[in-house]
mmCIF file of C-alpha atoms and ligand atoms in Angstrom:
data_model
loop_
_atom_site.group_PDB
_atom_site.id
_atom_site.type_symbol
_atom_site.label_atom_id
_atom_site.label_comp_id
_atom_site.label_asym_id
_atom_site.label_seq_id
_atom_site.Cartn_x
_atom_site.Cartn_y
_atom_site.Cartn_z
ATOM 1 C CA UNK M 1 8.464 22.441 -16.085
ATOM 2 C CA UNK M 2 11.063 20.287 -17.823
ATOM 3 C CA UNK M 3 9.639 17.270 -19.594
ATOM 4 C CA UNK M 4 10.634 13.993 -18.072
ATOM 5 C CA UNK M 5 12.949 11.792 -20.121
ATOM 6 C CA UNK M 6 12.108 8.352 -18.695
ATOM 7 C CA UNK M 7 15.369 6.494 -19.500
ATOM 8 C CA UNK M 8 17.464 9.382 -18.171
ATOM 9 C CA UNK M 9 15.319 9.819 -15.046
ATOM 10 C CA UNK M 10 15.290 6.067 -14.327
ATOM 11 C CA UNK M 11 19.062 5.827 -14.623
ATOM 12 C CA UNK M 12 19.538 8.886 -12.405
ATOM 13 C CA UNK M 13 17.064 7.693 -9.751
ATOM 14 C CA UNK M 14 18.667 4.259 -9.624
ATOM 15 C CA UNK M 15 21.977 6.029 -9.202
ATOM 16 C CA UNK M 16 20.692 7.801 -6.066
ATOM 17 C CA UNK M 17 19.367 11.070 -7.504
ATOM 18 C CA UNK M 18 16.514 11.987 -5.145
ATOM 19 C CA UNK M 19 14.936 14.621 -7.355
ATOM 20 C CA UNK M 20 14.766 12.140 -10.220
ATOM 21 C CA UNK M 21 13.216 9.598 -7.845
ATOM 22 C CA UNK M 22 10.564 12.095 -6.708
ATOM 23 C CA UNK M 23 9.745 12.944 -10.317
ATOM 24 C CA UNK M 24 9.392 9.275 -11.233
ATOM 25 C CA UNK M 25 6.902 8.762 -8.410
ATOM 26 C CA UNK M 26 4.910 11.818 -9.512
ATOM 27 C CA UNK M 27 4.896 10.495 -13.065
ATOM 28 C CA UNK M 28 3.633 7.019 -12.138
ATOM 29 C CA UNK M 29 1.032 8.584 -9.831
ATOM 30 C CA UNK M 30 -0.206 10.747 -12.691
ATOM 31 C CA UNK M 31 -0.502 7.706 -14.979
ATOM 32 C CA UNK M 32 0.458 9.814 -17.974
ATOM 33 C CA UNK M 33 2.120 8.589 -21.171
ATOM 34 C CA UNK M 34 5.514 8.367 -19.550
ATOM 35 C CA UNK M 35 4.136 6.300 -16.632
ATOM 36 C CA UNK M 36 3.932 3.146 -18.721
ATOM 37 C CA UNK M 37 7.397 3.676 -20.132
ATOM 38 C CA UNK M 38 8.799 4.214 -16.632
ATOM 39 C CA UNK M 39 7.076 1.082 -15.403
ATOM 40 C CA UNK M 40 8.544 -0.885 -18.287
ATOM 41 C CA UNK M 41 12.055 0.379 -17.545
ATOM 42 C CA UNK M 42 11.784 -0.318 -13.809
ATOM 43 C CA UNK M 43 10.041 -3.676 -13.668
ATOM 44 C CA UNK M 44 13.210 -5.770 -14.285
ATOM 45 C CA UNK M 45 14.662 -4.348 -11.067
ATOM 46 C CA UNK M 46 11.664 -5.002 -8.831
ATOM 47 C CA UNK M 47 10.933 -7.748 -6.332
ATOM 48 C CA UNK M 48 13.843 -7.314 -3.942
ATOM 49 C CA UNK M 49 12.456 -4.929 -1.302
ATOM 50 C CA UNK M 50 10.620 -6.106 1.783
ATOM 51 C CA UNK M 51 7.351 -4.172 1.553
ATOM 52 C CA UNK M 52 5.863 -3.518 4.989
ATOM 53 C CA UNK M 53 2.360 -2.054 5.354
ATOM 54 C CA UNK M 54 1.549 -0.251 8.600
ATOM 55 C CA UNK M 55 -1.995 0.624 9.524
ATOM 56 C CA UNK M 56 -4.115 1.436 12.557
ATOM 57 C CA UNK M 57 -6.527 4.037 13.898
ATOM 58 C CA UNK M 58 -5.692 7.757 13.690
ATOM 59 C CA UNK M 59 -3.148 8.758 16.327
ATOM 60 C CA UNK M 60 -2.254 5.191 17.340
ATOM 61 C CA UNK M 61 1.412 5.943 16.639
ATOM 62 C CA UNK M 62 2.027 4.747 13.074
ATOM 63 C CA UNK M 63 4.437 7.551 12.201
ATOM 64 C CA UNK M 64 6.298 7.356 15.513
ATOM 65 C CA UNK M 65 6.650 3.585 15.090
ATOM 66 C CA UNK M 66 7.776 3.935 11.472
ATOM 67 C CA UNK M 67 10.359 6.483 12.535
ATOM 68 C CA UNK M 68 11.672 4.215 15.320
ATOM 69 C CA UNK M 69 11.819 1.254 12.919
ATOM 70 C CA UNK M 70 13.740 3.387 10.414
ATOM 71 C CA UNK M 71 16.332 4.230 13.111
ATOM 72 C CA UNK M 72 16.875 0.528 13.756
ATOM 73 C CA UNK M 73 17.046 -0.457 10.095
ATOM 74 C CA UNK M 74 19.447 2.369 9.280
ATOM 75 C CA UNK M 75 21.736 1.207 12.113
ATOM 76 C CA UNK M 76 21.813 -2.176 10.368
ATOM 77 C CA UNK M 77 22.855 -0.354 7.200
ATOM 78 C CA UNK M 78 19.580 -1.007 5.415
ATOM 79 C CA UNK M 79 17.896 1.634 3.264
ATOM 80 C CA UNK M 80 14.230 2.574 3.718
ATOM 81 C CA UNK M 81 11.628 4.191 1.471
ATOM 82 C CA UNK M 82 8.354 5.363 3.040
ATOM 83 C CA UNK M 83 5.028 6.142 1.387
ATOM 84 C CA UNK M 84 2.622 7.828 3.807
ATOM 85 C CA UNK M 85 -0.876 7.541 2.337
ATOM 86 C CA UNK M 86 -3.843 9.559 3.521
ATOM 87 C CA UNK M 87 -6.942 8.438 1.613
ATOM 88 C CA UNK M 88 -9.246 10.789 3.521
ATOM 89 C CA UNK M 89 -7.328 13.897 2.615
ATOM 90 C CA UNK M 90 -7.938 15.539 -0.769
ATOM 91 C CA UNK M 91 -4.598 17.267 -0.441
ATOM 92 C CA UNK M 92 -1.315 16.819 1.376
ATOM 93 C CA UNK M 93 -2.147 18.567 4.624
ATOM 94 C CA UNK M 94 -2.633 18.159 8.353
ATOM 95 C CA UNK M 95 -1.620 14.705 9.475
ATOM 96 C CA UNK M 96 0.887 14.228 6.711
ATOM 97 C CA UNK M 97 2.587 17.505 7.470
ATOM 98 C CA UNK M 98 2.894 16.233 11.041
ATOM 99 C CA UNK M 99 4.406 13.026 9.704
ATOM 100 C CA UNK M 100 6.952 15.045 7.799
ATOM 101 C CA UNK M 101 7.929 17.007 10.870
ATOM 102 C CA UNK M 102 8.177 13.920 13.046
ATOM 103 C CA UNK M 103 10.235 12.107 10.454
ATOM 104 C CA UNK M 104 12.312 15.130 9.581
ATOM 105 C CA UNK M 105 15.364 13.757 11.364
ATOM 106 C CA UNK M 106 15.468 11.226 8.525
ATOM 107 C CA UNK M 107 15.057 13.766 5.739
ATOM 108 C CA UNK M 108 18.761 14.509 5.396
ATOM 109 C CA UNK M 109 19.711 10.830 5.529
ATOM 110 C CA UNK M 110 20.881 9.407 2.194
ATOM 111 C CA UNK M 111 19.446 5.996 3.017
ATOM 112 C CA UNK M 112 15.892 7.170 3.691
ATOM 113 C CA UNK M 113 13.276 8.553 1.335
ATOM 114 C CA UNK M 114 9.864 9.713 2.584
ATOM 115 C CA UNK M 115 6.955 10.528 0.317
ATOM 116 C CA UNK M 116 3.404 11.611 1.152
ATOM 117 C CA UNK M 117 0.439 10.710 -1.009
ATOM 118 C CA UNK M 118 -3.123 12.022 -0.757
ATOM 119 C CA UNK M 119 -6.315 11.209 -2.627
ATOM 120 C CA UNK M 120 -6.572 14.441 -4.636
ATOM 121 C CA UNK M 121 -10.197 13.638 -5.324
ATOM 122 C CA UNK M 122 -9.716 10.648 -7.642
ATOM 123 C CA UNK M 123 -11.685 7.675 -6.380
ATOM 124 C CA UNK M 124 -9.796 4.404 -6.498
ATOM 125 C CA UNK M 125 -6.754 6.305 -7.686
ATOM 126 C CA UNK M 126 -4.670 5.656 -4.613
ATOM 127 C CA UNK M 127 -5.160 1.913 -4.789
ATOM 128 C CA UNK M 128 -3.517 1.996 -8.213
ATOM 129 C CA UNK M 129 -0.947 4.686 -7.457
ATOM 130 C CA UNK M 130 0.426 3.114 -4.270
ATOM 131 C CA UNK M 131 1.737 -0.160 -5.778
ATOM 132 C CA UNK M 132 3.210 1.837 -8.662
ATOM 133 C CA UNK M 133 5.063 4.108 -6.230
ATOM 134 C CA UNK M 134 6.193 1.066 -4.219
ATOM 135 C CA UNK M 135 7.637 -0.420 -7.403
ATOM 136 C CA UNK M 136 9.639 2.749 -8.074
ATOM 137 C CA UNK M 137 11.236 2.601 -4.602
ATOM 138 C CA UNK M 138 11.788 -1.153 -4.898
ATOM 139 C CA UNK M 139 13.497 -0.785 -8.289
ATOM 140 C CA UNK M 140 15.644 2.054 -6.955
ATOM 141 C CA UNK M 141 17.160 -0.377 -4.491
ATOM 142 C CA UNK M 142 15.546 0.395 -1.137
ATOM 143 C CA UNK M 143 15.874 -2.640 1.125
ATOM 144 C CA UNK M 144 12.606 -1.842 2.859
ATOM 145 C CA UNK M 145 9.556 0.013 1.604
ATOM 146 C CA UNK M 146 7.043 1.080 4.249
ATOM 147 C CA UNK M 147 3.477 2.007 3.314
ATOM 148 C CA UNK M 148 1.780 3.850 6.181
ATOM 149 C CA UNK M 149 -1.961 4.411 5.992
ATOM 150 C CA UNK M 150 -4.744 5.264 8.448
ATOM 151 C CA UNK M 151 -6.776 2.101 8.999
ATOM 152 C CA UNK M 152 -10.380 3.198 8.841
ATOM 153 C CA UNK M 153 -11.937 1.739 5.725
ATOM 154 C CA UNK M 154 -11.892 -0.574 2.746
ATOM 155 C CA UNK M 155 -9.634 1.658 0.665
ATOM 156 C CA UNK M 156 -6.955 1.494 3.366
ATOM 157 C CA UNK M 157 -7.213 -2.263 3.440
ATOM 158 C CA UNK M 158 -6.799 -2.335 -0.347
ATOM 159 C CA UNK M 159 -3.737 -0.122 -0.058
ATOM 160 C CA UNK M 160 -2.053 -2.023 2.743
ATOM 161 C CA UNK M 161 -2.601 -5.269 0.822
ATOM 162 C CA UNK M 162 0.205 -4.269 -1.528
ATOM 163 C CA UNK M 163 2.579 -5.178 1.325
ATOM 164 C CA UNK M 164 4.478 -8.436 1.884
ATOM 165 C CA UNK M 165 4.061 -8.013 5.625
ATOM 166 C CA UNK M 166 1.131 -6.173 7.216
ATOM 167 C CA UNK M 167 1.652 -4.607 10.650
ATOM 168 C CA UNK M 168 -1.457 -3.608 12.575
ATOM 169 C CA UNK M 169 -1.048 -1.125 15.412
ATOM 170 C CA UNK M 170 -3.303 -0.783 18.417
ATOM 171 C CA UNK M 171 -3.100 1.264 21.582
ATOM 172 C CA UNK M 172 -4.752 0.858 24.987
ATOM 173 C CA UNK M 173 -8.173 2.447 25.008
ATOM 174 C CA UNK M 174 -11.851 1.695 24.739
ATOM 175 C CA UNK M 175 -13.306 0.665 21.441
ATOM 176 C CA UNK M 176 -10.014 -0.124 19.726
ATOM 177 C CA UNK M 177 -10.651 -3.825 19.958
ATOM 178 C CA UNK M 178 -14.063 -3.526 18.331
ATOM 179 C CA UNK M 179 -12.712 -1.114 15.742
ATOM 180 C CA UNK M 180 -9.993 -3.497 14.678
ATOM 181 C CA UNK M 181 -12.436 -6.369 14.273
ATOM 182 C CA UNK M 182 -15.006 -4.238 12.484
ATOM 183 C CA UNK M 183 -12.510 -2.738 10.051
ATOM 184 C CA UNK M 184 -11.398 -6.241 9.038
ATOM 185 C CA UNK M 185 -7.873 -5.511 10.233
ATOM 186 C CA UNK M 186 -7.670 -8.689 12.261
ATOM 187 C CA UNK M 187 -7.806 -10.828 9.125
ATOM 188 C CA UNK M 188 -5.089 -8.987 7.235
ATOM 189 C CA UNK M 189 -2.484 -8.559 10.001
ATOM 190 C CA UNK M 190 0.743 -10.579 9.892
ATOM 191 C CA UNK M 191 2.224 -8.858 12.926
ATOM 192 C CA UNK M 192 0.365 -6.920 15.635
ATOM 193 C CA UNK M 193 1.794 -4.359 18.010
ATOM 194 C CA UNK M 194 0.273 -2.691 21.044
ATOM 195 C CA UNK M 195 1.804 0.771 21.048
ATOM 196 C CA UNK M 196 1.706 3.181 23.994
ATOM 197 C CA UNK M 197 2.371 0.272 26.324
ATOM 198 C CA UNK M 198 3.432 2.920 28.851
ATOM 199 C CA UNK M 199 -0.265 3.774 29.212
ATOM 200 C CA UNK M 200 -2.776 2.216 31.629
ATOM 201 C CA UNK M 201 -4.652 -0.777 30.240
ATOM 202 C CA UNK M 202 -1.858 -1.878 27.925
ATOM 203 C CA UNK M 203 -1.614 -5.375 29.408
ATOM 204 C CA UNK M 204 -5.356 -5.899 28.987
ATOM 205 C CA UNK M 205 -5.271 -4.684 25.377
ATOM 206 C CA UNK M 206 -2.370 -7.026 24.741
ATOM 207 C CA UNK M 207 -4.239 -10.013 26.197
ATOM 208 C CA UNK M 208 -7.418 -9.219 24.290
ATOM 209 C CA UNK M 209 -5.573 -8.794 21.040
ATOM 210 C CA UNK M 210 -3.695 -12.063 21.542
ATOM 211 C CA UNK M 211 -6.904 -13.967 22.134
ATOM 212 C CA UNK M 212 -8.524 -12.366 19.081
ATOM 213 C CA UNK M 213 -5.535 -13.228 16.904
ATOM 214 C CA UNK M 214 -5.418 -16.785 18.270
ATOM 215 C CA UNK M 215 -9.107 -17.321 17.546
ATOM 216 C CA UNK M 216 -8.520 -16.538 13.894
ATOM 217 C CA UNK M 217 -9.157 -19.625 11.750
ATOM 218 C CA UNK M 218 -5.814 -21.276 11.057
ATOM 219 C CA UNK M 219 -4.482 -24.322 9.230
ATOM 220 C CA UNK M 220 -1.448 -26.339 10.279
ATOM 221 C CA UNK M 221 1.747 -24.705 9.075
ATOM 222 C CA UNK M 222 0.154 -21.250 8.879
ATOM 223 C CA UNK M 223 1.998 -18.222 10.190
ATOM 224 C CA UNK M 224 0.927 -17.385 13.723
ATOM 225 C CA UNK M 225 0.856 -13.581 13.998
ATOM 226 C CA UNK M 226 2.824 -12.367 17.032
ATOM 227 C CA UNK M 227 1.612 -9.532 19.265
ATOM 228 C CA UNK M 228 4.448 -7.238 20.355
ATOM 229 C CA UNK M 229 4.223 -4.621 23.109
ATOM 230 C CA UNK M 230 5.983 -1.372 22.195
ATOM 231 C CA UNK M 231 6.471 2.202 23.365
ATOM 232 C CA UNK M 232 7.324 3.863 20.078
ATOM 233 C CA UNK M 233 8.249 7.247 21.589
ATOM 234 C CA UNK M 234 10.991 5.543 23.629
ATOM 235 C CA UNK M 235 11.853 2.948 20.948
ATOM 236 C CA UNK M 236 11.016 0.257 23.527
ATOM 237 C CA UNK M 237 10.205 -3.087 21.892
ATOM 238 C CA UNK M 238 11.128 -1.782 18.438
ATOM 239 C CA UNK M 239 13.974 -4.276 18.015
ATOM 240 C CA UNK M 240 11.551 -7.147 18.808
ATOM 241 C CA UNK M 241 9.046 -5.660 16.385
ATOM 242 C CA UNK M 242 11.660 -5.450 13.634
ATOM 243 C CA UNK M 243 12.581 -9.074 14.356
ATOM 244 C CA UNK M 244 8.932 -10.127 14.097
ATOM 245 C CA UNK M 245 8.612 -8.374 10.720
ATOM 246 C CA UNK M 246 11.793 -10.069 9.533
ATOM 247 C CA UNK M 247 10.615 -13.448 10.829
ATOM 248 C CA UNK M 248 7.409 -13.083 8.826
ATOM 249 C CA UNK M 249 9.440 -12.226 5.748
ATOM 250 C CA UNK M 250 11.606 -15.327 6.188
ATOM 251 C CA UNK M 251 8.611 -17.538 6.906
ATOM 252 C CA UNK M 252 6.736 -16.358 3.823
ATOM 253 C CA UNK M 253 9.813 -16.747 1.630
ATOM 254 C CA UNK M 254 10.427 -20.301 2.837
ATOM 255 C CA UNK M 255 6.795 -21.413 2.778
ATOM 256 C CA UNK M 256 6.034 -19.968 -0.639
ATOM 257 C CA UNK M 257 3.285 -17.750 0.732
ATOM 258 C CA UNK M 258 5.202 -14.654 -0.370
ATOM 259 C CA UNK M 259 5.117 -15.820 -3.972
ATOM 260 C CA UNK M 260 1.438 -16.729 -3.636
ATOM 261 C CA UNK M 261 0.628 -13.326 -2.197
ATOM 262 C CA UNK M 262 2.609 -11.484 -4.857
ATOM 263 C CA UNK M 263 0.928 -13.499 -7.614
ATOM 264 C CA UNK M 264 -2.441 -12.645 -6.142
ATOM 265 C CA UNK M 265 -1.458 -8.999 -5.965
ATOM 266 C CA UNK M 266 -0.215 -8.936 -9.576
ATOM 267 C CA UNK M 267 -3.437 -10.605 -10.675
ATOM 268 C CA UNK M 268 -5.694 -8.088 -8.964
ATOM 269 C CA UNK M 269 -3.549 -5.212 -10.173
ATOM 270 C CA UNK M 270 -3.835 -6.431 -13.769
ATOM 271 C CA UNK M 271 -7.579 -6.945 -13.375
ATOM 272 C CA UNK M 272 -8.012 -3.483 -11.865
ATOM 273 C CA UNK M 273 -6.075 -1.829 -14.682
ATOM 274 C CA UNK M 274 -7.880 -3.873 -17.338
ATOM 275 C CA UNK M 275 -11.262 -3.015 -15.830
ATOM 276 C CA UNK M 276 -10.285 0.654 -15.753
ATOM 277 C CA UNK M 277 -9.274 0.491 -19.406
ATOM 278 C CA UNK M 278 -12.510 -1.236 -20.303
ATOM 279 C CA UNK M 279 -14.575 1.397 -18.529
ATOM 280 C CA UNK M 280 -12.668 4.124 -20.319
ATOM 281 C CA UNK M 281 -13.263 2.440 -23.671
ATOM 282 C CA UNK M 282 -16.990 2.129 -22.958
ATOM 283 C CA UNK M 283 -17.366 5.735 -21.830
ATOM 284 C CA UNK M 284 -15.663 6.837 -25.051
ATOM 285 C CA UNK M 285 -18.617 5.250 -26.875
ATOM 286 C CA UNK M 286 -21.246 7.627 -25.547
ATOM 287 C CA UNK M 287 -23.006 7.896 -28.898
ATOM 288 C CA UNK M 288 -23.238 4.159 -29.386
ATOM 289 C CA UNK M 289 -24.529 3.768 -25.834
ATOM 290 C CA UNK M 290 -27.169 6.464 -26.344
ATOM 291 C CA UNK M 291 -28.273 4.869 -29.581
ATOM 292 C CA UNK M 292 -28.465 1.382 -28.059
ATOM 293 C CA UNK M 293 -30.375 2.678 -25.034
ATOM 294 C CA UNK M 294 -33.012 4.176 -27.309
ATOM 295 C CA UNK M 295 -33.314 0.893 -29.181
ATOM 296 C CA UNK M 296 -33.825 -0.975 -25.924
ATOM 297 C CA UNK M 297 -36.427 1.527 -24.754
ATOM 298 C CA UNK M 298 -38.275 1.298 -28.075
ATOM 299 C CA UNK M 299 -38.463 -2.461 -27.686
ATOM 300 C CA UNK M 300 -36.261 -3.145 -30.694
ATOM 301 C CA UNK M 301 -33.267 -4.529 -28.846
ATOM 302 C CA UNK M 302 -32.660 -6.795 -25.877
ATOM 303 C CA UNK M 303 -30.199 -5.296 -23.315
ATOM 304 C CA UNK M 304 -28.067 -8.425 -23.508
ATOM 305 C CA UNK M 305 -27.735 -8.039 -27.282
ATOM 306 C CA UNK M 306 -26.962 -4.352 -26.769
ATOM 307 C CA UNK M 307 -24.181 -5.257 -24.337
ATOM 308 C CA UNK M 308 -22.889 -7.727 -26.912
ATOM 309 C CA UNK M 309 -22.691 -4.918 -29.474
ATOM 310 C CA UNK M 310 -20.755 -2.740 -27.019
ATOM 311 C CA UNK M 311 -18.328 -5.564 -26.285
ATOM 312 C CA UNK M 312 -17.820 -6.240 -29.979
ATOM 313 C CA UNK M 313 -17.198 -2.545 -30.616
ATOM 314 C CA UNK M 314 -14.635 -2.406 -27.794
ATOM 315 C CA UNK M 315 -12.995 -5.472 -29.248
ATOM 316 C CA UNK M 316 -13.967 -8.047 -26.659
ATOM 317 C CA UNK M 317 -14.872 -11.336 -28.295
ATOM 318 C CA UNK M 318 -17.934 -13.017 -26.841
ATOM 319 C CA UNK M 319 -19.805 -16.162 -27.738
HETATM 320 N N1 GTP U 401 2.401 7.744 25.524
HETATM 321 C C1 GTP U 401 2.776 7.443 24.303
HETATM 322 N N2 GTP U 401 2.478 8.264 23.285
HETATM 323 C C2 GTP U 401 2.859 7.918 22.048
HETATM 324 C C3 GTP U 401 3.565 6.720 21.778
HETATM 325 N N3 GTP U 401 3.786 6.644 20.441
HETATM 326 C C4 GTP U 401 3.245 7.748 19.907
HETATM 327 N N4 GTP U 401 2.707 8.528 20.859
HETATM 328 C C5 GTP U 401 2.052 9.840 20.651
HETATM 329 O O1 GTP U 401 0.810 9.645 19.994
HETATM 330 C C6 GTP U 401 0.554 10.733 19.095
HETATM 331 C C7 GTP U 401 0.267 10.219 17.705
HETATM 332 O O2 GTP U 401 1.414 9.602 17.175
HETATM 333 P P1 GTP U 401 1.627 9.434 15.610
HETATM 334 O O3 GTP U 401 2.868 8.659 15.419
HETATM 335 O O4 GTP U 401 1.498 10.732 14.921
HETATM 336 O O5 GTP U 401 0.361 8.559 15.237
HETATM 337 P P2 GTP U 401 -0.193 8.197 13.785
HETATM 338 O O6 GTP U 401 -0.886 6.898 13.945
HETATM 339 O O7 GTP U 401 0.870 8.298 12.759
HETATM 340 O O8 GTP U 401 -1.235 9.370 13.547
HETATM 341 P P3 GTP U 401 -2.008 9.745 12.188
HETATM 342 O O9 GTP U 401 -1.024 9.641 11.047
HETATM 343 O O10 GTP U 401 -2.476 11.141 12.428
HETATM 344 O O11 GTP U 401 -3.131 8.784 12.068
HETATM 345 C C8 GTP U 401 1.773 11.632 19.175
HETATM 346 O O12 GTP U 401 1.500 12.695 20.036
HETATM 347 C C9 GTP U 401 2.847 10.728 19.733
HETATM 348 O O13 GTP U 401 3.837 11.434 20.438
HETATM 349 C C10 GTP U 401 3.872 5.863 22.896
HETATM 350 O O14 GTP U 401 4.469 4.796 22.755
HETATM 351 N N5 GTP U 401 3.447 6.266 24.112
HETATM 352 MG MG1 MG U 402 0.913 9.292 10.872
#
């Protein structure tokens, strides 16, 4: 394996070299030494892409919808990067392979880049890796960056939060309504779509979803999330959906909520990384911790004073 030369790889990727782009994403995912250097080189070029998060229950049609949206965006001459995240999978298998096949008509297109990401066993890793990968695509000039993830738990919600616009998909069928509410998806959606509107019960699902969205607590001047009916397999309603996503982008730009959201995101990303670094620093002090624990057990040291000693050793100043 050739070692990655960050400045060379960054220049190449920004110049359209797909292999360099793929290697940059792998590097930032791995969080190795070069990851920080890559981040530093790329950050001046970030902030231009419209980051769209797509989530919903397994099989609801996320990949089909993404693919149909890509078709529309490409016809407008816009470039699209996709990160398909599967937090439940320890490796890139099953569903993601299906995604690849379904999106394969885009794989030869210069203006589209699709990347799969799986958990590979590291807890909390994806939540850090996804925004880093999004930044790589953003800095490499993609007009849109789509993050697709299965909406079943808190980690998916954390992942999809790195988006400027969150699209929640539903399909007609029992239990979906409850699932959406329970998973906390209702709160985080900026745009909702009822896919498989060719199926029985679609109108009812649409009505229910609308009333749920409308009963969300709202202040004057807030964005009112639209509910769009689509049939992704036929690309029906996809143009309206793309318009709704764009309208949310324009609204959040004009109202300042995009800046607020991005500030919030940067803040929690910094905090997450700092907390990770702190934990690493503490775990490197196993001997000190063992020693302090014994002191506490022997009644010679108060746990609060012990914690103070750890903080001092790590270099955190406390009162
Ligand atoms: N009838 C109908 N079927 C659809 C529609 N959109 C997608 N499907 C089908 O639903 C199935 C799942 O679609 P996907 O796009 O793979 O769904 P997904 O949400 O990405 O699935 P996972 O990534 O596995 O969670 C496929 O068999 C699609 O052909 C639609 O509008 N109508
Ligand atoms: Mg999928």
